PDB file of C-alpha atoms and ligand atoms in Angstrom:
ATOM      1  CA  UNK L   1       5.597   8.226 -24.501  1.00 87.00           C
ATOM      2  CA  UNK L   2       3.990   5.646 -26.608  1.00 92.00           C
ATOM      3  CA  UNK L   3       4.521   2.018 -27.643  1.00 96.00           C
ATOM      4  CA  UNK L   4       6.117   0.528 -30.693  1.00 96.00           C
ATOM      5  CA  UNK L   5       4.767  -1.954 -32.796  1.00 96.00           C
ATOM      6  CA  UNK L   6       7.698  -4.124 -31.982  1.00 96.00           C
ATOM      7  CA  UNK L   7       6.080  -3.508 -28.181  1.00 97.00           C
ATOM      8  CA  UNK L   8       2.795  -3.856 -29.057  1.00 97.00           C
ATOM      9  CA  UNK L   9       3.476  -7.413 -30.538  1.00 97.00           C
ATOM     10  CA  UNK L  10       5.997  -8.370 -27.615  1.00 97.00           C
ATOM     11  CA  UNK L  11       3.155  -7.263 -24.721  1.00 98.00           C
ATOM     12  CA  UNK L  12       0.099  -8.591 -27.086  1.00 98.00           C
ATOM     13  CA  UNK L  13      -0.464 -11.689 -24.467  1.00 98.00           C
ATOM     14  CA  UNK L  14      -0.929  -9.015 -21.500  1.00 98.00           C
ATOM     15  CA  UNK L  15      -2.419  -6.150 -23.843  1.00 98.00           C
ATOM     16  CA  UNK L  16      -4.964  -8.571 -24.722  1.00 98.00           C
ATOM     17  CA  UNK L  17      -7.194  -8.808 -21.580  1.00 98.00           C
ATOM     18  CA  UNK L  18      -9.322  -5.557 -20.808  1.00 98.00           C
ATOM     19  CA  UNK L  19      -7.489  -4.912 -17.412  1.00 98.00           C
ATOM     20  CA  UNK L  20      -3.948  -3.412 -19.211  1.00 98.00           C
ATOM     21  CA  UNK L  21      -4.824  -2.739 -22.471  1.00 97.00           C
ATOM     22  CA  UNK L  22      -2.763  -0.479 -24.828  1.00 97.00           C
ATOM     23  CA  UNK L  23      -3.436   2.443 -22.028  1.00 98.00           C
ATOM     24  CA  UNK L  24      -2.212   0.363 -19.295  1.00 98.00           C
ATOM     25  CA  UNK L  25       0.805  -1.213 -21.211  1.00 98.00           C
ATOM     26  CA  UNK L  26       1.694   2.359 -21.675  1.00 98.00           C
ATOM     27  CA  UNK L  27       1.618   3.245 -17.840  1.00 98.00           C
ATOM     28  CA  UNK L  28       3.802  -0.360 -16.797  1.00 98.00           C
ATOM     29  CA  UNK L  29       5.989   1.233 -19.432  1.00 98.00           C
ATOM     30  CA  UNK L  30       6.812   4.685 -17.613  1.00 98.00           C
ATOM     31  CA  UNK L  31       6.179   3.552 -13.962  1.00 98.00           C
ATOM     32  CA  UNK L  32       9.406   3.551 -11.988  1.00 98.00           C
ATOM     33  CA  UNK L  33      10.345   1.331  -9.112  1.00 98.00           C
ATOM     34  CA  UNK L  34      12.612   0.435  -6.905  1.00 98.00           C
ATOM     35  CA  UNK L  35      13.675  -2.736  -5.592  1.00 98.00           C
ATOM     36  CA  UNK L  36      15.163  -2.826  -2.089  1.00 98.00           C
ATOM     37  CA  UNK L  37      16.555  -6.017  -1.453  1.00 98.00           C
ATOM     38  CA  UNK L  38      18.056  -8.790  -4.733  1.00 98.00           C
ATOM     39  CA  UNK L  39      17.817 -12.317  -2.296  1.00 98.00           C
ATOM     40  CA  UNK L  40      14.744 -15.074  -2.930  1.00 98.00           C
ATOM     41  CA  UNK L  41      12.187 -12.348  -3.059  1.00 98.00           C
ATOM     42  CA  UNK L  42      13.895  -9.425  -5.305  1.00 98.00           C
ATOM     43  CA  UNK L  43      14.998 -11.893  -7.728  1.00 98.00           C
ATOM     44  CA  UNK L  44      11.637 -13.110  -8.860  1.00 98.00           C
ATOM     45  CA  UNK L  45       9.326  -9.986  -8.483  1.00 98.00           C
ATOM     46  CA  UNK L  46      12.362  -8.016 -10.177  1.00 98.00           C
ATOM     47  CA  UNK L  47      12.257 -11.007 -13.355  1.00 98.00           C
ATOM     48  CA  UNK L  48       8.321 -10.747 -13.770  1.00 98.00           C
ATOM     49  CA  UNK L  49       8.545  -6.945 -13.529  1.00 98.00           C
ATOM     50  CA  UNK L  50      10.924  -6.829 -16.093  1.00 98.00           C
ATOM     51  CA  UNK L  51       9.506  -9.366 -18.458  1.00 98.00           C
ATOM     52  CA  UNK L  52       6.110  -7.265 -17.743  1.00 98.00           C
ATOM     53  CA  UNK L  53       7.610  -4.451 -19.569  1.00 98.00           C
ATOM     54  CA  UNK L  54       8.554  -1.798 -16.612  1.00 98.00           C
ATOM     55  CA  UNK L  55      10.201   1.017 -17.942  1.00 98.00           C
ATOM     56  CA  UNK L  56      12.730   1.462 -15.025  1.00 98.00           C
ATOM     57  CA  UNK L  57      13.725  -0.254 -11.908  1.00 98.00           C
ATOM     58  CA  UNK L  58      16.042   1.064  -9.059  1.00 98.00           C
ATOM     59  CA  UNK L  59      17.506  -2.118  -7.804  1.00 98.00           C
ATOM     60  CA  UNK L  60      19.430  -1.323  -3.966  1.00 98.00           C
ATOM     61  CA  UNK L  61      21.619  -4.521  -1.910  1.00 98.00           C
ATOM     62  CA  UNK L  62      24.875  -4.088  -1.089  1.00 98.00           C
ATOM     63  CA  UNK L  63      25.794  -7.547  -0.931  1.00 98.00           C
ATOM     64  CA  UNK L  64      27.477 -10.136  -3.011  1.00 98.00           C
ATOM     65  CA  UNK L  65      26.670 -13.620  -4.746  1.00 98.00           C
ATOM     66  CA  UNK L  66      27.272 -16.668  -2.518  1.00 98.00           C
ATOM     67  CA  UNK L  67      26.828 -19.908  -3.545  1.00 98.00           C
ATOM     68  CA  UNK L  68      24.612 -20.558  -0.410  1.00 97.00           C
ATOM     69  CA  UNK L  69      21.895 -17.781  -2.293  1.00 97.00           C
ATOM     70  CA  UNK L  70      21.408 -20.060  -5.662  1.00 98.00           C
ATOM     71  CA  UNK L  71      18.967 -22.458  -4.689  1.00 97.00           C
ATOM     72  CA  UNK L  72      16.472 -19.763  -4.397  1.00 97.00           C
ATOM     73  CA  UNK L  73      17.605 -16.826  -5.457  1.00 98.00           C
ATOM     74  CA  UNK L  74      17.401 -16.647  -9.451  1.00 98.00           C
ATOM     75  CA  UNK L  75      18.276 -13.956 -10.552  1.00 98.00           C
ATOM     76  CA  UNK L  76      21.732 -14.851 -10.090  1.00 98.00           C
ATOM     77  CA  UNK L  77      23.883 -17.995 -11.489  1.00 97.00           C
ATOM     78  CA  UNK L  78      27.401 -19.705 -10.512  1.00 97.00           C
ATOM     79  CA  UNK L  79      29.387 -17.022 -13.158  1.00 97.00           C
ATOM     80  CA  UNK L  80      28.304 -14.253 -10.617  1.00 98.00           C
ATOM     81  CA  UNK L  81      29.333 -15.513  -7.453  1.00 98.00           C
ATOM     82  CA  UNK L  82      31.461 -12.977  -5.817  1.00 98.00           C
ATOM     83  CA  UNK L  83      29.879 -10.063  -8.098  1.00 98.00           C
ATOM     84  CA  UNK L  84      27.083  -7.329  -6.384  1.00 98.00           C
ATOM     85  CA  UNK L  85      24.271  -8.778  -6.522  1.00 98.00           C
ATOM     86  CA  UNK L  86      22.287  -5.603  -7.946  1.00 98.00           C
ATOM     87  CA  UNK L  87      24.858  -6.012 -11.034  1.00 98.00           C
ATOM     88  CA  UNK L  88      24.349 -10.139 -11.137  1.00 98.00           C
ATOM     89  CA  UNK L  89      20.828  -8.882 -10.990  1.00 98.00           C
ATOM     90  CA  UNK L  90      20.581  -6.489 -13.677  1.00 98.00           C
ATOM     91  CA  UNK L  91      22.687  -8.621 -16.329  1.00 98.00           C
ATOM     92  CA  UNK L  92      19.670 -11.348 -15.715  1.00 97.00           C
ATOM     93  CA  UNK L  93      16.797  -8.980 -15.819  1.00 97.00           C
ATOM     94  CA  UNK L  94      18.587  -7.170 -19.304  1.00 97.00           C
ATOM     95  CA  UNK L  95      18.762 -10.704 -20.850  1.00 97.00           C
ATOM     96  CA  UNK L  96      14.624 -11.226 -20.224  1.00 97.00           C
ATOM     97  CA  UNK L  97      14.149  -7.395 -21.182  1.00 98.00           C
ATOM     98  CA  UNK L  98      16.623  -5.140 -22.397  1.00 97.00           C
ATOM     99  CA  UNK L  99      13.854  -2.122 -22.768  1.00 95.00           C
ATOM    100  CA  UNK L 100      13.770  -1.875 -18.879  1.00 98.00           C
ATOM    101  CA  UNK L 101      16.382   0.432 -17.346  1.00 98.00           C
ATOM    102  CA  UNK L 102      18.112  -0.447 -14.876  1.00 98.00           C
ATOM    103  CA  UNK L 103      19.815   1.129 -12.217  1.00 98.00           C
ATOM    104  CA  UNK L 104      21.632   0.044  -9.457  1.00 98.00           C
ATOM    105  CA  UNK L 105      23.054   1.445  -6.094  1.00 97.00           C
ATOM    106  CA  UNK L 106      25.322  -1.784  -4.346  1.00 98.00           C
ATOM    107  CA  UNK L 107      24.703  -0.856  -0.813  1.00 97.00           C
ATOM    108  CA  UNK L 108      21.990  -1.308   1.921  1.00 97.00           C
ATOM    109  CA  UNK L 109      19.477   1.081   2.496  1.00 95.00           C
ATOM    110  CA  UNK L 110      20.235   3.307   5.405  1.00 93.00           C
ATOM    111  CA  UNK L 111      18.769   7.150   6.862  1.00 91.00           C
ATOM    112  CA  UNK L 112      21.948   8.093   4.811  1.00 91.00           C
ATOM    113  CA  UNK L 113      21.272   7.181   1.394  1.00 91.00           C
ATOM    114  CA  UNK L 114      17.132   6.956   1.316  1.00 89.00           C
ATOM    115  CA  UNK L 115      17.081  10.783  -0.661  1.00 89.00           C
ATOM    116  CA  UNK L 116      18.488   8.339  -3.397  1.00 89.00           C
ATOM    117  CA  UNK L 117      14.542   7.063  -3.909  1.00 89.00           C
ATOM    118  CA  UNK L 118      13.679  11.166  -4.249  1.00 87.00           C
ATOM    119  CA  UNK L 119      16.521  11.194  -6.741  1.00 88.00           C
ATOM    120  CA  UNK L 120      14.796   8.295  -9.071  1.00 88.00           C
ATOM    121  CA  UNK L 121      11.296   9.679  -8.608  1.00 92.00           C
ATOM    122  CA  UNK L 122      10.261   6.183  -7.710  1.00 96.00           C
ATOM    123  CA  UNK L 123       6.074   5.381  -7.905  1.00 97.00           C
ATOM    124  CA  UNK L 124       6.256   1.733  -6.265  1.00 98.00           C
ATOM    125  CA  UNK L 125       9.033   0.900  -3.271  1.00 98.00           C
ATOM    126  CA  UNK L 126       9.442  -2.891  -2.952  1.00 98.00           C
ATOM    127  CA  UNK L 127      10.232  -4.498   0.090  1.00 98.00           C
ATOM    128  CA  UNK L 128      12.154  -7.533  -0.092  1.00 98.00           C
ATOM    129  CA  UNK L 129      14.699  -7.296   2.586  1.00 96.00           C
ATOM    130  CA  UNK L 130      15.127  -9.633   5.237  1.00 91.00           C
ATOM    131  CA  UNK L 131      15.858  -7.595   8.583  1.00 91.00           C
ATOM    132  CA  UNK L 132      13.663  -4.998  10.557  1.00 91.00           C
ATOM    133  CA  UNK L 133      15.467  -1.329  10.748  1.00 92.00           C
ATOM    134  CA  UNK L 134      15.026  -1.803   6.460  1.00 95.00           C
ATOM    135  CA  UNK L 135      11.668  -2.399   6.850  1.00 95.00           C
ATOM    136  CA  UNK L 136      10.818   0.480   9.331  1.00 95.00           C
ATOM    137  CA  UNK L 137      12.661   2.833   7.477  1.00 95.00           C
ATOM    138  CA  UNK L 138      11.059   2.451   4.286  1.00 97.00           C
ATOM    139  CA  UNK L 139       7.731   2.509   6.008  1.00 96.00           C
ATOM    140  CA  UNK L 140       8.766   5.544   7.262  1.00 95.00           C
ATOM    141  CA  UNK L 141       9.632   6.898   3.465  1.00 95.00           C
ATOM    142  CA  UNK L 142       7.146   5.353   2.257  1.00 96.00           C
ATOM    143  CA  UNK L 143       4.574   7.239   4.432  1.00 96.00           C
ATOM    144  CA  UNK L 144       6.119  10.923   4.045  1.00 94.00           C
ATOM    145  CA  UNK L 145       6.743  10.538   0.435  1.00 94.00           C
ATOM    146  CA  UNK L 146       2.960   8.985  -0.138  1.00 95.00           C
ATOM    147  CA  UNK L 147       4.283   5.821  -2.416  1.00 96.00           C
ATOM    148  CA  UNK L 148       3.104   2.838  -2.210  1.00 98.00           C
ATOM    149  CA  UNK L 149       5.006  -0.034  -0.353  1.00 98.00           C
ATOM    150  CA  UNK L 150       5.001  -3.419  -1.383  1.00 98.00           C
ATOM    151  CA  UNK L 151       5.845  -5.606   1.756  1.00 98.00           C
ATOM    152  CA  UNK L 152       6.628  -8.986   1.742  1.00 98.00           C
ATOM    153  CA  UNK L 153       8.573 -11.722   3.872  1.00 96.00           C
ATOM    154  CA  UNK L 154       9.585 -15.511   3.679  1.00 96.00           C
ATOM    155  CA  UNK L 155      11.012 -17.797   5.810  1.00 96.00           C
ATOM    156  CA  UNK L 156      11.258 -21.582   5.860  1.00 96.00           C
ATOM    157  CA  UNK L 157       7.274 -22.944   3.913  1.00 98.00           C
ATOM    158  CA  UNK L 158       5.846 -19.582   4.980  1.00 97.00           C
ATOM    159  CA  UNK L 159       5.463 -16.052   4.101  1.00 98.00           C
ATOM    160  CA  UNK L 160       2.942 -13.026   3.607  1.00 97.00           C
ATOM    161  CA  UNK L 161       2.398 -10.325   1.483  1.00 98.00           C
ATOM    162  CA  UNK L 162       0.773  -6.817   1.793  1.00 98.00           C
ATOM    163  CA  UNK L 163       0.360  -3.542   0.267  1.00 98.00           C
ATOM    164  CA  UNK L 164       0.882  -0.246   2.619  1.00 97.00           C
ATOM    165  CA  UNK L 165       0.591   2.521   2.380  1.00 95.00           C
ATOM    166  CA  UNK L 166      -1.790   3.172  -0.972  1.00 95.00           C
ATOM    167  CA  UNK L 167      -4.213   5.606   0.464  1.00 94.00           C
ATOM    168  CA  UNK L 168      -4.657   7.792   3.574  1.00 91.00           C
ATOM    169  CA  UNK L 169      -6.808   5.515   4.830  1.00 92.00           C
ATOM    170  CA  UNK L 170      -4.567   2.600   4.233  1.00 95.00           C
ATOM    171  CA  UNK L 171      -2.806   0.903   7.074  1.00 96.00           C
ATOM    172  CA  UNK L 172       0.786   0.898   7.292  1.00 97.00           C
ATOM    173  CA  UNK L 173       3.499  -1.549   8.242  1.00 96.00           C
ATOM    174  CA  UNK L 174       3.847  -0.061  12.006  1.00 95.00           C
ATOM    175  CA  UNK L 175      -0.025  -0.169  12.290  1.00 94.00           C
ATOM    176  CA  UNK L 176       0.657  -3.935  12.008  1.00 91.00           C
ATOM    177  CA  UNK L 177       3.946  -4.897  13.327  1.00 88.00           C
ATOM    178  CA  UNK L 178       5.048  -2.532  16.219  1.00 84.00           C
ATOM    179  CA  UNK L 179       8.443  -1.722  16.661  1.00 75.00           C
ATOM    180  CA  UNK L 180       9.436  -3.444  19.579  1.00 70.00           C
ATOM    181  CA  UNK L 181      11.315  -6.354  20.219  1.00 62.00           C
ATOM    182  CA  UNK L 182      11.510  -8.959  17.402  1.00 72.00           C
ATOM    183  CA  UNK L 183      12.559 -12.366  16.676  1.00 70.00           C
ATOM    184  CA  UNK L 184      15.707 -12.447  14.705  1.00 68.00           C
ATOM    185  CA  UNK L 185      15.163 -14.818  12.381  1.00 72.00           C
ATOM    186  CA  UNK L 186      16.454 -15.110   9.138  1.00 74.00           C
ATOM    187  CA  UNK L 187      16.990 -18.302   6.285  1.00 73.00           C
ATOM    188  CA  UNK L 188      20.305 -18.355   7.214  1.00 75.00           C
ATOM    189  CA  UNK L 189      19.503 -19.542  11.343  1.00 80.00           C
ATOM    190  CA  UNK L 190      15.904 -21.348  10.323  1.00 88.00           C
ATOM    191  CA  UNK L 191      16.278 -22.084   6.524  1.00 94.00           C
ATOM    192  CA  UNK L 192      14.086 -21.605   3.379  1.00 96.00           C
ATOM    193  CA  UNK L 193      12.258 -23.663   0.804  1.00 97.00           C
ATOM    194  CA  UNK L 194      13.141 -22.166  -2.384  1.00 98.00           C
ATOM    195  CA  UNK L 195       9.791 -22.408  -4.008  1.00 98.00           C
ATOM    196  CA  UNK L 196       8.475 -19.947  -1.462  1.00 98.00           C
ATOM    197  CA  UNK L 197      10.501 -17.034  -2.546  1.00 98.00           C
ATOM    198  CA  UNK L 198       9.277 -17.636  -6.134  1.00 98.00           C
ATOM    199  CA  UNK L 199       5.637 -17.426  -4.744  1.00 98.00           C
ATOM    200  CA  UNK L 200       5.886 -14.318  -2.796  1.00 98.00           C
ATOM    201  CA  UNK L 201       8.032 -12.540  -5.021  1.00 98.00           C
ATOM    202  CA  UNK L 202       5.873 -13.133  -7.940  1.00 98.00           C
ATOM    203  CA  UNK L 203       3.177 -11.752  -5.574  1.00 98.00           C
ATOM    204  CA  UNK L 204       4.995  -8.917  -5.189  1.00 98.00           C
ATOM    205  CA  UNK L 205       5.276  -8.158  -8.672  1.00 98.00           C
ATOM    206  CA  UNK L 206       1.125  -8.815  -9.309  1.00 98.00           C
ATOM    207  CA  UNK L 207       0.855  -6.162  -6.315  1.00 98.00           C
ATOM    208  CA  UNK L 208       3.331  -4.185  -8.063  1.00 98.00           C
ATOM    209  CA  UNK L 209       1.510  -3.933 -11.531  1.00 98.00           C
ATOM    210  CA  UNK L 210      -2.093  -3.657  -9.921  1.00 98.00           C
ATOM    211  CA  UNK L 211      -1.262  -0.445  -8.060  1.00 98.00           C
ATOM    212  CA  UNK L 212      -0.265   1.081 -11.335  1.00 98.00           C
ATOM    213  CA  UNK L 213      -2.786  -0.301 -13.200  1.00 98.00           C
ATOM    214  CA  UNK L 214      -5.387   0.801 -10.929  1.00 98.00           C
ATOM    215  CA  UNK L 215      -6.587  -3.023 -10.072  1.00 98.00           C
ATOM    216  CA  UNK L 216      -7.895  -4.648  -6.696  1.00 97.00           C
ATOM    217  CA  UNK L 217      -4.796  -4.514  -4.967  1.00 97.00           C
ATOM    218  CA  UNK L 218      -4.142  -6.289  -1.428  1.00 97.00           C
ATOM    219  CA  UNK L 219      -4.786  -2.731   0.318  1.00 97.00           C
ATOM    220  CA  UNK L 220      -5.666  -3.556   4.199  1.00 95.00           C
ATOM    221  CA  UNK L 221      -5.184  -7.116   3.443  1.00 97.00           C
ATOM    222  CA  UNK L 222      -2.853  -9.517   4.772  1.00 96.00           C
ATOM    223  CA  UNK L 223      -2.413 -12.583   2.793  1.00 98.00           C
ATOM    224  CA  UNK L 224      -0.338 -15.540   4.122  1.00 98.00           C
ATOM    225  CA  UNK L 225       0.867 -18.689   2.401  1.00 98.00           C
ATOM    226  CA  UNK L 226       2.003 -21.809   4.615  1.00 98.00           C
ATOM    227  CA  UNK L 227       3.351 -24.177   1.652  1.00 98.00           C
ATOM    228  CA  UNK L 228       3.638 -27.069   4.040  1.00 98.00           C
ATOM    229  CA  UNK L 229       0.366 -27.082   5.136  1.00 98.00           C
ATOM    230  CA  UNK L 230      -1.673 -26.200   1.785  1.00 98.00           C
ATOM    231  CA  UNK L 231      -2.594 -22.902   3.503  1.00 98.00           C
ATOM    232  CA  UNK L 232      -3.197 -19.670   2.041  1.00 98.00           C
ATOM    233  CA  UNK L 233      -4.960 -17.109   4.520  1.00 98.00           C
ATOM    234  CA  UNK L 234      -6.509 -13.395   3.999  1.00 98.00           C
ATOM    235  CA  UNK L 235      -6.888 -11.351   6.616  1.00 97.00           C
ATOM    236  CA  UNK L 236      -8.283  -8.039   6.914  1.00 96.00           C
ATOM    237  CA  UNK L 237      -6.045  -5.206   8.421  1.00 95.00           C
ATOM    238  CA  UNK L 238      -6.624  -1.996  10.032  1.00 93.00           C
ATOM    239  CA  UNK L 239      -5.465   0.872  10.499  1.00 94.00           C
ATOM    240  CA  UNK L 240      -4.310   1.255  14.077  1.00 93.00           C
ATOM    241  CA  UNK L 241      -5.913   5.380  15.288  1.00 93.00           C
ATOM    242  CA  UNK L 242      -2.753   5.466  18.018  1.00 93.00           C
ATOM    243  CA  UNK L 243       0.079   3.926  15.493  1.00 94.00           C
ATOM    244  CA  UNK L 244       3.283   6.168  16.402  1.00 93.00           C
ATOM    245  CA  UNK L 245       3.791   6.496  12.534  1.00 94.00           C
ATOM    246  CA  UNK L 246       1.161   7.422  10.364  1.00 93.00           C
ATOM    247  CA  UNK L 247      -1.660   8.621  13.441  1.00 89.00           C
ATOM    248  CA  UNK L 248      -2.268  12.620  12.642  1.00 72.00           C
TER     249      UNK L 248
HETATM  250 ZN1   ZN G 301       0.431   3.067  10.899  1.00 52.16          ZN
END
């Protein structure tokens, strides 16, 4: 694989800065991810990624455009309202970058239907669902397969990002968030500021591109972002020796 000169001209404001380079242009170009999840946070990492020049993206939701979903969630507009969202998604992301391929499985992520991340060879899972079992589960693939997992979550002014998952020694999302009993909240019962779905998604898509490019990625950090109170925290995570998933 190589890049064009049409490419190389396109890319020339990223190519420019030592950290990507022609060599790491080349490696965003056949790095392929998947996207689990097209709401507040999916739509933004999944518009950067492809305007970043990813070669192919795996986008997953089985849901459909609501109106409720389009003050934060742009990669979808009023024409695709009642349309799969990983379709409303794709049509957005080919109009920004019709080099990336796209392709897209319209239903949730389930024990069933995971060997479909096998089946793409995926090198980056993304998490941008919104409900627990999701989460575990692609912890859980995450772990056996040895990808990388981009976690993220927002909610009202807040949310966090963190990378499991890169190393053995990394921690992983069950070393941090047991799987007990949680709090069911979600922006439909407690509501979300729109901007904060841009932030963290856009995070996700920095995280995204620094694991592949080999750059100071958030491994064993935790950062969190509180837009209502100016705050952005970094906390330093560990990997827990007695956590039920990735303890040997
Ligand atoms: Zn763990």
């Amino acid at each position: 694989m190589s890049l064009s000169d049409k490419e190389l001209i396109h890319y020339s404001r990223q190519i420019i800065m030592p950290e990507i380079d022609d060599s790491g242009q080349l490696k965003i170009k056949s790095s392929k991810v998947a996207i689990i999840g097209l709401g507040g946070l999916g739509s933004s990492c999944a518009l950067y990624l492809a305007a970043a020049g990813i070669g192919e993206m795996l986008l997953v939701d089985g849901d459909r455009v609501e109106s409720s979903n389009l003050q934060r969630q742009i990669a979808h507009s009023f024409d695709y309202i009642g349309v799969a969202k990983v379709e409303s998604a794709k049509n957005q992301i080919n109009s920004i970058n019709p080099l990336t391929i796209i392709n897209t499985v319209s239903e949730n992520i389930s024990d069933d239907n995971s060997q479909l991340l096998k089946d793409h060879e995926i090198d980056v899972i993304i998490d941008c669902s919104d409900n627990y079992p999701t989460r575990y589960l692609l912890n859980k693939y995450s772990l056996s397969k040895k990808i990388p997992l981009i976690h993220a979550s927002a909610i009202k002014f807040q949310g966090h990002i963190t990378t499991f998952n890169l190393t053995e020694n990394s921690p992983c999302y069950e070393c941090l968030f047991e799987n007990n009993n949680h709090n069911d909240e979600n922006c439909e019962s407690q509501g979300v500021f729109p901007p904060i779905v841009g932030v963290i998604g856009s995070m996700q898509a920095s995280e995204v591109l620094k694991v592949i490019l080999g750059l100071n990625a958030l491994d064993g950090y935790y950062q969190t972002f509180d837009l209502l109170n100016n705050k952005i925290n970094t906390f330093k995570l560990s990997k827990n020796p007695s956590c039920p998933s990735c303890s040997s």
